[in-house]
């Protein structure tokens, strides 16, 4: 097969005309630009982050007494922890829900219902984050406020993010369940396993790598989400002590202060952007390693 | 306890267990569906009263509390236009190279693919920072529709390329062999055979890209800006629909009614876009089955 392919492509190579060579070189240039965008992003983030890193180094971002850039205090820990809590909370809730929703689609629902349910999940994935944030602000926050003020809180952030990242894990889990060979299920049935036994004992292990990829992707989405978190979390710079406390996430911090930040303050925001970028790169590399295994 | 009773008990527990798992599995989609309709219903319920021909065609007044969203819609369309003008050639070109002119294991192709995977995961706020640094400051476009559109172009590229590549790969190899046998050069093959055959894939990518761009807020906050006047050139700042919703609900007291109206307009646009993508895919699959 490979030999066959090679032969065909060498045939093509001989047939290449002047126009083809021109086309290929244009395409190469276009693809190089596209491929280089990520490098550009990292390059410009670093470029803008350098001033504050030169003045302060990296340590003050964790050890300064507070986040008060006007006075040269750059402690990002509350924001880092805020992002961590809100991400962890939403991933922990969305993962089982998403996987169960995929199990429903594949093994429990009648074909028609599964079809409409999938469309619904796709639509849920397509709702803009600003609309989720808006809904959270006008519906969810007052609701939480009536239980335990002020309403804008870690809890509101976790709930909104859960709804937002659920489609990611649900769709990926659904797709990886669909790829499981029929023989596995037939084998399980002939061993007399119950439906749930089959799902836990056969389906989950077989779809393991797909599920891990789903979890990683939803984590990335939760870390990077800005608008919804910005709108419902209250944005107070503090480490939340309960789920009803307001908090500020790393992304929200950038969105709030970028408009008026100057000098080292602006530069510090780019440092946090660089941090976000680093987390995402680690997650993407991790998902590719899992996929290759 | 005799043997008979034991098996009966066992059966009973398995039945109970099955009942529990089945109801668990059914309850999750029920909750999700309920939340979906809660969100949608809330926005339609409060938004439908706001929307009228006047709302869509008059200028914003009083920082958006009253008046319409005409300038916002114009800005949104212009940002989209800039985004697509840049991203379509880049995206389709890259997709053609990846699908037609590089082998699977080629280092260049792998490198481009990997970098696109990372690009797809980059948070939108980071795109905003990048756009602010490069387009707004270094290239000197200021807060403008041009800066916003260019930033969005970088953002939609991965989606665009993935669908376009899939579209091209779905074209049967017979097309390529046939053209090669006739001695047609690859440029003409591409132009006259492969691209027309791959149009549905390209369209789906385009539609999904538009969907992503139209929903975006964070990347535009400090690239295209907040100004809610009718833009007169691409170098003017323009407020997109999503930023309008954000600004009305967060920064302007009494802005909620119009925020609902704008949110409903945005959601309806997205539903139409989503429906179009589904319809194209559906038609395409049908045709392919007929062809076989």
Coordinates of N, CA, C and O in Angstrom, one line a residue, chain B residues 86-143:
Chain B
X86 N -9.4 37.3 5.7 CA -8.0 36.9 6.0 C -8.0 35.4 6.2 O -7.1 34.7 5.7
X87 N -9.0 34.8 6.9 CA -8.9 33.4 7.3 C -9.2 32.5 6.2 O -8.7 31.4 6.2
X88 N -10.1 32.8 5.3 CA -10.4 31.9 4.2 C -9.2 31.5 3.3 O -8.9 30.3 3.2
X89 N -8.5 32.5 2.7 CA -7.3 32.1 1.9 C -6.3 31.3 2.7 O -5.8 30.3 2.3
X90 N -6.0 31.8 3.9 CA -5.0 31.1 4.8 C -5.4 29.7 5.1 O -4.7 28.7 5.0
X91 N -6.7 29.6 5.5 CA -7.2 28.3 6.0 C -7.3 27.3 4.8 O -6.9 26.2 5.0
X92 N -8.0 27.8 3.7 CA -8.2 26.8 2.6 C -6.8 26.4 2.0 O -6.6 25.3 1.7
X93 N -5.9 27.4 1.9 CA -4.6 27.1 1.4 C -3.9 26.1 2.2 O -3.3 25.1 1.7
X94 N -3.9 26.3 3.5 CA -3.2 25.3 4.4 C -3.9 23.9 4.3 O -3.2 22.9 4.3
X95 N -5.2 23.9 4.3 CA -5.9 22.7 4.2 C -5.6 21.9 2.9 O -5.4 20.7 2.9
X96 N -5.5 22.7 1.8 CA -5.1 22.0 0.5 C -3.7 21.4 0.6 O -3.5 20.3 0.3
X97 N -2.8 22.2 1.2 CA -1.4 21.7 1.3 C -1.4 20.4 2.2 O -0.8 19.4 1.8
X98 N -2.1 20.5 3.3 CA -2.1 19.3 4.2 C -2.8 18.1 3.6 O -2.3 17.0 3.8
X99 N -3.9 18.3 2.9 CA -4.7 17.2 2.4 C -4.1 16.6 1.1 O -4.2 15.4 0.9
X100 N -3.6 17.5 0.2 CA -3.3 17.1 -1.1 C -1.8 17.0 -1.4 O -1.4 16.2 -2.2
X101 N -1.0 17.8 -0.7 CA 0.4 17.8 -1.1 C 1.4 17.4 -0.1 O 2.6 17.5 -0.2
X102 N 0.9 17.0 1.1 CA 1.9 16.4 2.1 C 1.5 15.0 2.5 O 0.3 14.8 2.6
X103 N 2.5 14.2 2.7 CA 2.1 12.8 3.1 C 1.9 12.9 4.6 O 2.4 13.8 5.3
X104 N 1.2 11.9 5.1 CA 0.8 11.8 6.5 C 2.0 12.0 7.5 O 1.9 12.7 8.5
X105 N 3.1 11.4 7.1 CA 4.3 11.4 8.1 C 5.3 12.5 7.8 O 6.3 12.6 8.5
X106 N 5.0 13.3 6.8 CA 5.9 14.4 6.5 C 6.1 15.4 7.7 O 5.1 15.7 8.4
X107 N 7.3 15.8 8.0 CA 7.6 16.6 9.2 C 6.9 17.9 9.2 O 6.3 18.4 10.2
X108 N 6.8 18.5 8.0 CA 6.2 19.9 7.9 C 4.8 19.8 8.2 O 4.2 20.6 9.0
X109 N 4.1 18.8 7.6 CA 2.7 18.7 7.8 C 2.4 18.4 9.3 O 1.4 19.0 9.9
X110 N 3.2 17.5 9.9 CA 3.0 17.2 11.3 C 3.1 18.4 12.2 O 2.4 18.7 13.2
X111 N 4.2 19.2 11.9 CA 4.4 20.4 12.7 C 3.3 21.4 12.6 O 2.8 21.9 13.6
X112 N 2.8 21.6 11.4 CA 1.6 22.5 11.2 C 0.4 22.0 11.9 O -0.3 22.8 12.6
X113 N 0.2 20.7 11.8 CA -1.0 20.1 12.5 C -0.9 20.3 14.0 O -1.9 20.7 14.7
X114 N 0.3 20.0 14.5 CA 0.5 20.1 16.0 C 0.2 21.6 16.4 O -0.4 21.8 17.4
X115 N 0.8 22.5 15.6 CA 0.6 23.9 16.1 C -0.8 24.3 16.0 O -1.3 25.1 16.8
X116 N -1.6 23.7 15.0 CA -3.0 24.1 14.9 C -3.8 23.5 16.1 O -4.7 24.1 16.6
X117 N -3.3 22.3 16.6 CA -4.0 21.7 17.8 C -3.8 22.6 19.0 O -4.8 22.8 19.7
X118 N -2.6 23.2 19.1 CA -2.4 24.1 20.2 C -3.3 25.3 20.0 O -3.9 25.8 21.0
X119 N -3.3 25.8 18.8 CA -4.0 27.1 18.5 C -5.5 26.9 18.9 O -6.1 27.8 19.4
X120 N -6.0 25.7 18.6 CA -7.4 25.5 18.9 C -7.7 25.5 20.4 O -8.8 25.8 20.8
X121 N -6.7 25.3 21.2 CA -6.9 25.3 22.6 C -6.6 26.6 23.3 O -6.9 26.8 24.5
X122 N -6.0 27.5 22.6 CA -5.6 28.8 23.2 C -6.8 29.6 23.7 O -7.8 29.7 22.9
X123 N -6.8 30.0 25.0 CA -8.0 30.7 25.5 C -8.2 32.0 24.7 O -7.3 32.7 24.3
X124 N -9.5 32.4 24.6 CA -9.8 33.6 23.8 C -9.2 34.9 24.4 O -8.8 35.8 23.7
X125 N -9.0 34.9 25.7 CA -8.5 36.1 26.3 C -7.0 36.3 25.9 O -6.5 37.4 25.8
X126 N -6.3 35.1 25.7 CA -4.9 35.2 25.3 C -4.8 35.7 23.8 O -4.0 36.5 23.5
X127 N -5.8 35.3 23.0 CA -5.9 35.9 21.6 C -6.1 37.4 21.8 O -5.5 38.1 21.0
X128 N -6.9 37.8 22.7 CA -7.1 39.2 22.9 C -5.8 39.9 23.3 O -5.5 41.0 22.7
X129 N -5.0 39.3 24.2 CA -3.7 39.9 24.6 C -2.8 40.0 23.3 O -2.2 41.1 23.1
X130 N -2.8 38.9 22.6 CA -1.9 38.9 21.4 C -2.3 39.9 20.4 O -1.5 40.7 19.9
X131 N -3.7 40.0 20.1 CA -4.2 41.0 19.2 C -3.9 42.4 19.7 O -3.5 43.3 18.9
X132 N -4.0 42.6 21.0 CA -3.7 44.0 21.5 C -2.2 44.3 21.3 O -1.9 45.4 20.9
X133 N -1.4 43.3 21.6 CA 0.1 43.6 21.4 C 0.5 43.9 20.0 O 1.1 44.8 19.7
X134 N 0.0 42.9 19.1 CA 0.5 43.0 17.7 C -0.3 44.0 16.9 O 0.3 45.0 16.3
X135 N -1.6 43.8 16.8 CA -2.4 44.7 15.9 C -2.7 46.1 16.4 O -2.5 47.0 15.7
X136 N -3.0 46.1 17.7 CA -3.4 47.4 18.3 C -2.2 48.3 18.5 O -2.1 49.5 18.1
X137 N -1.1 47.7 19.1 CA 0.0 48.5 19.4 C 1.1 48.5 18.4 O 1.4 49.6 17.8
X138 N 1.7 47.4 18.1 CA 2.9 47.4 17.2 C 2.5 47.7 15.8 O 3.2 48.6 15.2
X139 N 1.5 47.2 15.2 CA 1.1 47.6 13.8 C 0.3 48.9 13.8 O 0.1 49.4 12.7
X140 N -0.1 49.4 15.0 CA -0.7 50.7 15.1 C -2.1 50.8 14.5 O -2.5 51.9 14.0
X141 N -2.9 49.7 14.5 CA -4.3 49.8 14.0 C -5.2 50.4 15.1 O -6.4 50.6 14.8
X142 N -4.7 50.6 16.3 CA -5.5 51.1 17.4 C -6.6 50.1 17.7 O -6.7 49.0 17.2
X143 N -7.6 50.6 18.6 CA -8.8 49.8 18.8 C -9.6 49.9 17.6 O -10.2 51.0 17.3

